[in-house]
Amino acid sequence: ETAKEFGLTINEYADERMHIVYSTKGAARYLKKSYFFLQNWVLSCQSYQMGLGGTQRSSDKKLFGQDEMKIDQKTYWYVMKFLAHVVAFRPYLERKSGQTRLLGLYKAKPHEPIDNVLVNNDIDQERFEELNVWLRKGTKNPFYKPYLMVVPKKQQVFVRKETKKETVTIETEFVEPTEFKKIQTDLPYDPSTRVIFVINGKRAILAEAGDSKITLAIRGGISKDNLVEYNDLRMRQEVVPGSAYYLEKKSRKSPVAYHVYRPEESLWEISQTYAMRLKDLKKKNHLNEGQMPLPGQVLWLKKKRPKGTQPAIMEIKIEEPEEVVTMIEEKPVELDTGLIARDSAENPQTETVKEVLESNEEKEQIEVEELKKTLDHTVKKGETLYSISRTYGCSVEEIMKANQLNGTALSIGQVIKIPVN
């Protein structure tokens, strides 16, 4: 019933559940429908065995819509079996094997005799039946429409002209992201040249405009999953043009001993700069998940900072964005003093020009004083001192000073004062 619901034919002549193409399309339609209701690929996989209704009744509603799930001993057995197949077969599929038997599809005409298919594809009856177990009986295509028959693919021999591709290797202990573009520009342009950076002993390639994770993986000759793992990439993290991405696992430490942290950089950028695993960078500096270093904090890269010792803080110059000031040319205004005198004589309530100017100066002074106050801000989930400072256009140091904070740790719901200039 389910197969027919998703467009597969099952009758005395054919069982499309056993056809490699039609069954795959039917399975894809089923999984897409399950995902539409569950919004969770793991549960969609589970529904393939126990049905959509059974999965909805037996699963925790909190899991609907989840992008990530923990796989443990409580996970449904069919999901575990599915994942086991993925783990077992993926390395084999990624391996280039010359022993692979290639199969093709032959589009048979309506009611075309099977003998024609055998002759046209140079295949015997026994081999044809082995590949087309979905076709139950008969010596011809029993359908009124063209049908795809599975046949051995005809081998074509191509003479490939090998082009010599030179690899330029640039070795360094570390390279900051801004320097990659300069190095690339200094190299002579040659389409047949491939540039490989070796940073801290680890090979990396440079991301170009328009690159994605999959295109980087293809150019680097590794799988997308390995690229994500080697570079500590999150699921939705975009590829940054001009940055280096590693083709092998990064190191646990850097030959460079220390790095002074600046607020505008992320821990991920630092880990990429020194070809060092992100988790090891955090571990060496006793940083918990979501915790950021203080501006100017000295990060340990080679050894772990001794437990119980406070991190050293260096004085750094934080560059504030330049304020754009539009200059207006002042032109002298000639006042008709006679007119002012007449106007004042006719109306004693009229203020003199001097009084008006003095009054305006006082108002501007009051407005400036009013602006030099603080605003209250309630800390929300995921916010840091740096993100809050960027929101209000002030520095981290100003916020820490206004609140007499000794560190950068914040708690959700905490009310802090923001100096507004």
Short mmCIF file of C-alpha atoms in Angstrom, two decimals:
data_model
loop_
_atom_site.label_atom_id
_atom_site.label_comp_id
_atom_site.label_asym_id
_atom_site.label_seq_id
_atom_site.Cartn_x
_atom_site.Cartn_y
_atom_site.Cartn_z
CA GLU A 1 0.00 0.00 0.00
CA THR A 2 2.80 2.41 0.87
CA ALA A 3 4.67 1.69 -2.38
CA LYS A 4 1.54 2.36 -4.45
CA GLU A 5 0.89 5.55 -2.48
CA PHE A 6 4.28 6.83 -3.62
CA GLY A 7 3.84 5.96 -7.29
CA LEU A 8 5.31 2.45 -7.61
CA THR A 9 3.64 -0.20 -9.77
CA ILE A 10 3.07 -3.68 -8.30
CA ASN A 11 1.20 -6.22 -10.42
CA GLU A 12 1.61 -9.62 -12.07
CA TYR A 13 4.21 -8.24 -14.53
CA ALA A 14 6.40 -6.02 -12.37
CA ASP A 15 7.32 -5.10 -8.82
CA GLU A 16 8.96 -1.66 -8.92
CA ARG A 17 10.01 -1.98 -5.27
CA MET A 18 12.83 -4.15 -6.67
CA HIS A 19 13.83 -1.70 -9.43
CA ILE A 20 16.99 0.21 -8.49
CA VAL A 21 15.76 3.53 -9.99
CA TYR A 22 12.03 3.52 -9.28
CA SER A 23 12.42 2.23 -5.71
CA THR A 24 15.03 4.92 -4.96
CA LYS A 25 12.70 7.66 -6.20
CA GLY A 26 9.85 6.21 -4.14
CA ALA A 27 12.02 6.08 -1.01
CA ALA A 28 13.09 9.70 -1.54
CA ARG A 29 9.45 10.81 -1.83
CA TYR A 30 8.62 8.93 1.38
CA LEU A 31 11.50 10.51 3.34
CA LYS A 32 10.66 14.01 2.08
CA LYS A 33 7.05 13.60 3.18
CA SER A 34 8.14 12.34 6.62
CA TYR A 35 10.55 15.25 7.00
CA PHE A 36 7.74 17.69 6.09
CA PHE A 37 5.82 16.53 9.20
CA LEU A 38 8.74 15.75 11.56
CA GLN A 39 11.37 18.33 10.51
CA ASN A 40 14.02 15.88 11.76
CA TRP A 41 16.05 13.60 9.45
CA VAL A 42 16.83 11.03 12.16
CA LEU A 43 13.12 10.58 12.94
CA SER A 44 12.37 10.52 9.19
CA CYS A 45 14.79 7.60 8.89
CA GLN A 46 13.02 5.89 11.82
CA SER A 47 9.63 6.40 10.13
CA TYR A 48 10.90 4.46 7.09
CA GLN A 49 10.76 1.31 9.21
CA MET A 50 7.89 1.95 11.66
CA GLY A 51 5.76 4.38 9.66
CA LEU A 52 5.04 8.09 10.06
CA GLY A 53 2.15 7.60 12.49
CA GLY A 54 4.12 5.20 14.68
CA THR A 55 7.08 7.59 14.82
CA GLN A 56 4.85 10.55 15.75
CA ARG A 57 3.24 8.57 18.58
CA SER A 58 6.43 7.04 20.00
CA SER A 59 8.79 10.04 19.77
CA ASP A 60 9.19 12.95 22.14
CA LYS A 61 7.50 15.99 20.57
CA LYS A 62 10.49 18.12 21.63
CA LEU A 63 12.57 16.31 18.99
CA PHE A 64 10.38 17.58 16.14
CA GLY A 65 12.29 20.33 14.33
CA GLN A 66 15.67 19.50 15.89
CA ASP A 67 18.75 19.91 13.65
CA GLU A 68 20.94 17.80 15.93
CA MET A 69 20.31 14.66 18.00
CA LYS A 70 22.38 12.64 20.43
CA ILE A 71 22.87 9.05 19.27
CA ASP A 72 23.10 6.68 22.25
CA GLN A 73 21.76 3.35 23.52
CA LYS A 74 18.22 4.76 23.56
CA THR A 75 18.27 5.48 19.81
CA TYR A 76 15.84 3.32 17.80
CA TRP A 77 17.54 0.15 16.49
CA TYR A 78 16.70 0.80 12.82
CA VAL A 79 18.40 4.22 12.93
CA MET A 80 21.51 2.58 14.44
CA LYS A 81 21.50 -0.03 11.69
CA PHE A 82 21.13 2.67 9.03
CA LEU A 83 24.04 4.68 10.46
CA ALA A 84 26.16 1.51 10.69
CA HIS A 85 25.68 0.98 6.96
CA VAL A 86 26.70 4.60 6.29
CA VAL A 87 29.87 4.19 8.37
CA ALA A 88 30.71 0.84 6.76
CA PHE A 89 30.10 1.75 3.11
CA ARG A 90 31.19 5.38 2.86
CA PRO A 91 34.97 4.68 2.77
CA TYR A 92 34.39 2.06 0.09
CA LEU A 93 32.30 4.42 -2.04
CA GLU A 94 34.89 7.19 -1.75
CA ARG A 95 37.70 4.83 -2.78
CA LYS A 96 38.42 4.91 -6.51
CA SER A 97 38.30 1.30 -7.62
CA GLY A 98 39.08 -0.01 -11.08
CA GLN A 99 37.11 -3.21 -10.34
CA THR A 100 33.71 -1.45 -10.21
CA ARG A 101 31.09 -2.97 -12.54
CA LEU A 102 29.21 -0.16 -14.23
CA LEU A 103 25.49 -0.49 -14.93
CA GLY A 104 23.37 1.53 -17.30
CA LEU A 105 19.71 1.99 -18.20
CA TYR A 106 18.13 1.02 -21.49
CA LYS A 107 14.89 2.77 -22.41
CA ALA A 108 12.72 0.01 -23.85
CA LYS A 109 9.91 0.97 -26.22
CA PRO A 110 6.32 0.05 -25.29
CA HIS A 111 5.82 -3.70 -25.78
CA GLU A 112 9.39 -4.11 -27.14
CA PRO A 113 10.46 -7.79 -27.09
CA ILE A 114 13.10 -8.67 -24.52
CA ASP A 115 15.17 -10.32 -27.29
CA ASN A 116 15.68 -6.87 -28.82
CA VAL A 117 16.95 -5.58 -25.47
CA LEU A 118 19.39 -8.50 -25.19
CA VAL A 119 20.78 -7.99 -28.69
CA ASN A 120 21.02 -4.22 -28.47
CA ASN A 121 22.94 -4.42 -25.18
CA ASP A 122 25.03 -7.55 -25.85
CA ILE A 123 23.70 -9.35 -22.76
CA ASP A 124 22.46 -12.92 -22.24
CA GLN A 125 19.10 -13.90 -20.75
CA GLU A 126 20.51 -15.10 -17.42
CA ARG A 127 22.47 -11.88 -16.76
CA PHE A 128 19.47 -9.76 -17.82
CA GLU A 129 17.16 -11.54 -15.36
CA GLU A 130 19.76 -11.15 -12.60
CA LEU A 131 19.79 -7.37 -13.10
CA ASN A 132 16.01 -7.04 -13.60
CA VAL A 133 14.45 -9.08 -10.82
CA TRP A 134 11.63 -6.49 -10.76
CA LEU A 135 10.37 -7.82 -14.13
CA ARG A 136 8.25 -10.80 -13.16
CA LYS A 137 7.38 -12.60 -16.40
CA GLY A 138 7.03 -12.27 -20.12
CA THR A 139 9.35 -11.98 -23.07
CA LYS A 140 8.60 -8.33 -23.86
CA ASN A 141 8.09 -4.99 -22.20
CA PRO A 142 4.50 -5.48 -20.97
CA PHE A 143 3.81 -1.78 -20.58
CA TYR A 144 2.24 0.80 -22.81
CA LYS A 145 5.01 3.31 -21.98
CA PRO A 146 8.84 3.27 -22.33
CA TYR A 147 10.48 1.44 -19.43
CA LEU A 148 14.02 1.55 -18.01
CA MET A 149 15.82 -1.81 -18.12
CA VAL A 150 19.03 -2.32 -16.14
CA VAL A 151 21.89 -3.44 -18.39
CA PRO A 152 25.72 -3.46 -18.25
CA LYS A 153 27.11 -0.11 -19.28
CA LYS A 154 29.10 -0.12 -22.48
CA GLN A 155 32.73 0.69 -21.74
CA GLN A 156 34.24 3.58 -23.68
CA VAL A 157 37.97 4.08 -23.85
CA PHE A 158 39.12 7.69 -23.58
CA VAL A 159 42.65 8.83 -24.27
CA ARG A 160 43.17 11.52 -21.68
CA LYS A 161 45.78 14.12 -22.37
CA GLU A 162 47.57 14.66 -19.11
CA THR A 163 48.39 18.26 -18.32
CA LYS A 164 51.24 18.88 -15.98
CA LYS A 165 49.90 20.67 -12.91
CA GLU A 166 52.57 22.28 -10.85
CA THR A 167 52.04 22.61 -7.11
CA VAL A 168 53.55 25.61 -5.37
CA THR A 169 54.07 24.91 -1.67
CA ILE A 170 54.45 27.79 0.78
CA GLU A 171 55.62 26.71 4.24
CA THR A 172 55.24 28.86 7.36
CA GLU A 173 54.58 28.52 11.08
CA PHE A 174 51.46 30.67 10.87
CA VAL A 175 49.81 33.12 8.50
CA GLU A 176 47.19 35.66 9.47
CA PRO A 177 44.08 35.67 7.23
CA THR A 178 44.83 39.15 5.86
CA GLU A 179 48.23 37.97 4.57
CA PHE A 180 46.90 35.11 2.40
CA LYS A 181 45.63 37.46 -0.29
CA LYS A 182 48.96 39.28 -0.42
CA ILE A 183 50.88 36.00 -0.82
CA GLN A 184 48.49 34.88 -3.57
CA THR A 185 48.90 38.23 -5.38
CA ASP A 186 52.68 38.00 -5.27
CA LEU A 187 52.64 34.66 -7.11
CA PRO A 188 52.76 34.72 -10.93
CA TYR A 189 49.34 33.85 -12.37
CA ASP A 190 49.26 30.44 -14.00
CA PRO A 191 46.02 28.39 -14.39
CA SER A 192 48.00 25.13 -14.16
CA THR A 193 49.50 26.11 -10.80
CA ARG A 194 47.94 24.92 -7.57
CA VAL A 195 48.99 26.69 -4.39
CA ILE A 196 49.26 24.61 -1.22
CA PHE A 197 50.02 26.34 2.08
CA VAL A 198 51.81 24.31 4.74
CA ILE A 199 51.06 25.99 8.06
CA ASN A 200 52.43 24.46 11.24
CA GLY A 201 53.20 21.37 9.14
CA LYS A 202 49.59 21.02 7.90
CA ARG A 203 48.51 21.35 4.27
CA ALA A 204 45.83 23.93 3.43
CA ILE A 205 44.25 25.54 0.36
CA LEU A 206 42.90 29.04 -0.09
CA ALA A 207 39.15 29.61 -0.44
CA GLU A 208 38.19 31.65 -3.49
CA ALA A 209 35.11 33.79 -4.18
CA GLY A 210 32.08 31.54 -4.71
CA ASP A 211 33.64 28.55 -2.93
CA SER A 212 31.47 26.33 -0.73
CA LYS A 213 32.41 23.42 1.53
CA ILE A 214 31.84 20.92 -1.24
CA THR A 215 33.89 22.81 -3.88
CA LEU A 216 36.75 23.24 -1.40
CA ALA A 217 36.63 19.52 -0.61
CA ILE A 218 36.73 18.62 -4.31
CA ARG A 219 39.66 20.93 -5.01
CA GLY A 220 41.47 19.60 -1.96
CA GLY A 221 40.85 15.96 -2.85
CA ILE A 222 39.05 15.10 0.42
CA SER A 223 35.44 14.47 1.45
CA LYS A 224 33.16 17.26 2.65
CA ASP A 225 32.81 15.57 6.06
CA ASN A 226 36.59 15.52 6.48
CA LEU A 227 36.85 19.19 5.49
CA VAL A 228 34.25 20.09 8.14
CA GLU A 229 36.03 17.99 10.79
CA TYR A 230 39.55 19.21 10.01
CA ASN A 231 38.51 22.90 10.12
CA ASP A 232 36.14 22.85 13.14
CA LEU A 233 33.29 24.10 10.94
CA ARG A 234 29.72 24.40 12.19
CA MET A 235 26.77 23.15 10.17
CA ARG A 236 25.71 26.53 8.76
CA GLN A 237 29.11 28.24 8.81
CA GLU A 238 29.88 29.88 5.48
CA VAL A 239 33.21 29.61 3.70
CA VAL A 240 35.22 32.86 3.90
CA PRO A 241 37.02 33.81 0.65
CA GLY A 242 40.72 34.49 1.20
CA SER A 243 40.94 32.18 4.25
CA ALA A 244 42.94 28.94 4.46
CA TYR A 245 41.17 25.60 4.96
CA TYR A 246 43.09 22.51 6.03
CA LEU A 247 43.23 19.21 4.15
CA GLU A 248 44.33 17.20 7.19
CA LYS A 249 43.82 17.28 10.95
CA LYS A 250 45.24 20.37 12.63
CA SER A 251 47.86 20.11 15.37
CA ARG A 252 47.25 20.03 19.11
CA LYS A 253 49.75 22.87 19.63
CA SER A 254 51.57 25.63 17.78
CA PRO A 255 55.31 26.25 17.47
CA VAL A 256 54.44 29.85 18.40
CA ALA A 257 54.11 30.09 22.18
CA TYR A 258 51.64 32.97 22.70
CA HIS A 259 49.01 35.13 21.00
CA VAL A 260 47.52 38.40 22.28
CA TYR A 261 43.74 38.32 21.84
CA ARG A 262 41.95 41.23 20.17
CA PRO A 263 38.15 41.71 20.46
CA GLU A 264 37.60 41.78 16.69
CA GLU A 265 38.88 38.23 16.18
CA SER A 266 37.23 34.91 17.01
CA LEU A 267 38.78 31.83 18.60
CA TRP A 268 38.06 29.94 15.37
CA GLU A 269 40.12 32.47 13.36
CA ILE A 270 43.00 32.10 15.82
CA SER A 271 42.87 28.30 15.55
CA GLN A 272 42.99 28.58 11.75
CA THR A 273 45.87 31.07 11.88
CA TYR A 274 48.09 28.62 13.79
CA ALA A 275 46.70 25.36 12.30
CA MET A 276 45.68 24.37 15.82
CA ARG A 277 42.55 22.46 16.85
CA LEU A 278 39.92 24.71 18.35
CA LYS A 279 39.20 22.40 21.30
CA ASP A 280 42.91 22.30 22.19
CA LEU A 281 43.15 26.11 22.02
CA LYS A 282 40.28 26.36 24.53
CA LYS A 283 41.69 23.57 26.71
CA LYS A 284 45.14 25.17 26.95
CA ASN A 285 43.56 28.44 28.15
CA HIS A 286 40.84 26.97 30.46
CA LEU A 287 38.01 28.43 28.34
CA ASN A 288 34.60 26.85 28.73
CA GLU A 289 32.05 26.58 25.92
CA GLY A 290 30.87 30.06 24.93
CA GLN A 291 33.49 31.80 27.09
CA MET A 292 35.64 34.44 25.37
CA PRO A 293 39.05 35.80 26.43
CA LEU A 294 39.48 39.33 27.76
CA PRO A 295 40.74 42.01 25.35
CA GLY A 296 44.55 41.86 25.46
CA GLN A 297 44.60 38.43 27.15
CA VAL A 298 47.70 36.39 26.37
CA LEU A 299 46.59 33.02 24.94
CA TRP A 300 48.85 30.00 25.41
CA LEU A 301 49.38 28.06 22.16
CA LYS A 302 52.28 25.70 22.83
CA LYS A 303 51.71 24.63 26.43
CA LYS A 304 48.74 24.64 28.77
CA ARG A 305 48.49 27.65 31.06
CA PRO A 306 49.33 26.47 34.60
CA LYS A 307 46.19 25.85 36.60
CA GLY A 308 45.51 28.49 39.24
CA THR A 309 47.46 31.23 37.46
CA GLN A 310 45.59 34.26 36.19
CA PRO A 311 45.92 35.06 32.47
CA ALA A 312 48.27 37.91 31.60
CA ILE A 313 46.57 40.99 30.11
CA MET A 314 48.48 43.15 27.65
CA GLU A 315 47.52 46.73 26.86
CA ILE A 316 46.21 46.89 23.31
CA LYS A 317 45.04 49.79 21.21
CA ILE A 318 41.44 49.23 20.14
CA GLU A 319 40.81 51.08 16.92
CA GLU A 320 37.49 52.89 17.04
CA PRO A 321 35.72 53.49 13.72
CA GLU A 322 36.53 56.92 12.33
CA GLU A 323 33.72 59.40 12.70
CA VAL A 324 32.68 60.95 9.40
CA VAL A 325 32.27 64.70 9.77
CA THR A 326 30.70 66.78 7.02
CA MET A 327 32.23 70.27 6.90
CA ILE A 328 29.85 73.09 6.13
CA GLU A 329 31.38 76.31 4.92
CA GLU A 330 30.34 79.17 7.14
CA LYS A 331 29.36 82.38 5.39
CA PRO A 332 29.22 85.70 7.26
CA VAL A 333 25.68 86.96 7.67
CA GLU A 334 25.17 90.70 7.51
CA LEU A 335 22.53 91.85 10.00
CA ASP A 336 20.44 94.98 9.49
CA THR A 337 21.00 96.56 12.91
CA GLY A 338 18.55 99.27 12.10
CA LEU A 339 15.80 96.74 11.46
CA ILE A 340 16.60 94.97 14.75
CA ALA A 341 16.51 98.27 16.64
CA ARG A 342 13.15 99.25 15.07
CA ASP A 343 11.70 95.83 15.72
CA SER A 344 12.81 95.96 19.36
CA ALA A 345 11.35 99.41 19.82
CA GLU A 346 8.00 98.36 18.35
CA ASN A 347 7.88 95.11 20.38
CA PRO A 348 9.62 95.26 23.78
CA GLN A 349 9.13 91.43 24.12
CA THR A 350 11.42 90.72 21.12
CA GLU A 351 14.76 89.13 22.18
CA THR A 352 17.97 90.60 20.86
CA VAL A 353 20.25 88.50 18.64
CA LYS A 354 22.75 88.16 21.48
CA GLU A 355 20.10 86.83 23.87
CA VAL A 356 18.93 84.28 21.26
CA LEU A 357 22.48 83.00 20.66
CA GLU A 358 23.21 82.74 24.40
CA SER A 359 19.94 80.86 24.92
CA ASN A 360 20.79 78.36 22.14
CA GLU A 361 24.25 77.73 23.62
CA GLU A 362 22.69 76.93 27.00
CA LYS A 363 20.21 74.50 25.38
CA GLU A 364 23.00 72.72 23.46
CA GLN A 365 25.03 72.41 26.68
CA ILE A 366 22.03 70.86 28.45
CA GLU A 367 21.47 68.40 25.55
CA VAL A 368 25.13 67.32 25.65
CA GLU A 369 24.91 66.74 29.41
CA GLU A 370 21.73 64.71 28.93
CA LEU A 371 23.47 62.45 26.38
CA LYS A 372 26.35 61.69 28.75
CA LYS A 373 24.20 59.23 30.70
CA THR A 374 23.90 55.44 30.87
CA LEU A 375 21.25 53.08 29.62
CA ASP A 376 20.17 49.86 31.28
CA HIS A 377 20.57 46.68 29.22
CA THR A 378 19.29 43.22 30.18
CA VAL A 379 21.66 40.46 29.06
CA LYS A 380 20.07 37.95 26.68
CA LYS A 381 21.14 34.41 25.80
CA GLY A 382 24.30 34.29 23.67
CA GLU A 383 25.31 37.92 24.30
CA THR A 384 28.85 38.84 25.29
CA LEU A 385 30.43 42.12 26.37
CA TYR A 386 31.93 42.46 22.91
CA SER A 387 28.62 41.94 21.06
CA ILE A 388 26.86 44.39 23.42
CA SER A 389 29.60 46.99 22.92
CA ARG A 390 29.20 46.69 19.13
CA THR A 391 25.42 47.14 19.47
CA TYR A 392 25.73 50.40 21.41
CA GLY A 393 28.88 51.72 19.74
CA CYS A 394 31.05 51.82 22.84
CA SER A 395 34.09 49.84 23.96
CA VAL A 396 34.26 46.78 26.22
CA GLU A 397 36.48 48.72 28.64
CA GLU A 398 33.83 51.48 29.00
CA ILE A 399 31.13 48.94 29.89
CA MET A 400 33.42 47.16 32.38
CA LYS A 401 34.32 50.50 33.98
CA ALA A 402 30.68 51.65 34.19
CA ASN A 403 29.71 48.40 35.94
CA GLN A 404 32.94 47.88 37.92
CA LEU A 405 33.38 44.43 36.35
CA ASN A 406 36.56 42.42 36.98
CA GLY A 407 35.92 39.93 34.17
CA THR A 408 33.85 39.44 31.02
CA ALA A 409 31.51 36.71 32.34
CA LEU A 410 27.81 37.67 32.10
CA SER A 411 24.66 35.88 33.19
CA ILE A 412 21.30 35.81 31.41
CA GLY A 413 18.94 38.42 32.87
CA GLN A 414 21.78 40.50 34.37
CA VAL A 415 21.14 44.25 34.09
CA ILE A 416 24.22 46.25 33.15
CA LYS A 417 24.74 49.97 32.53
CA ILE A 418 25.77 51.08 29.04
CA PRO A 419 27.62 54.43 28.74
CA VAL A 420 26.08 56.33 25.84
CA ASN A 421 28.11 59.20 24.36
#
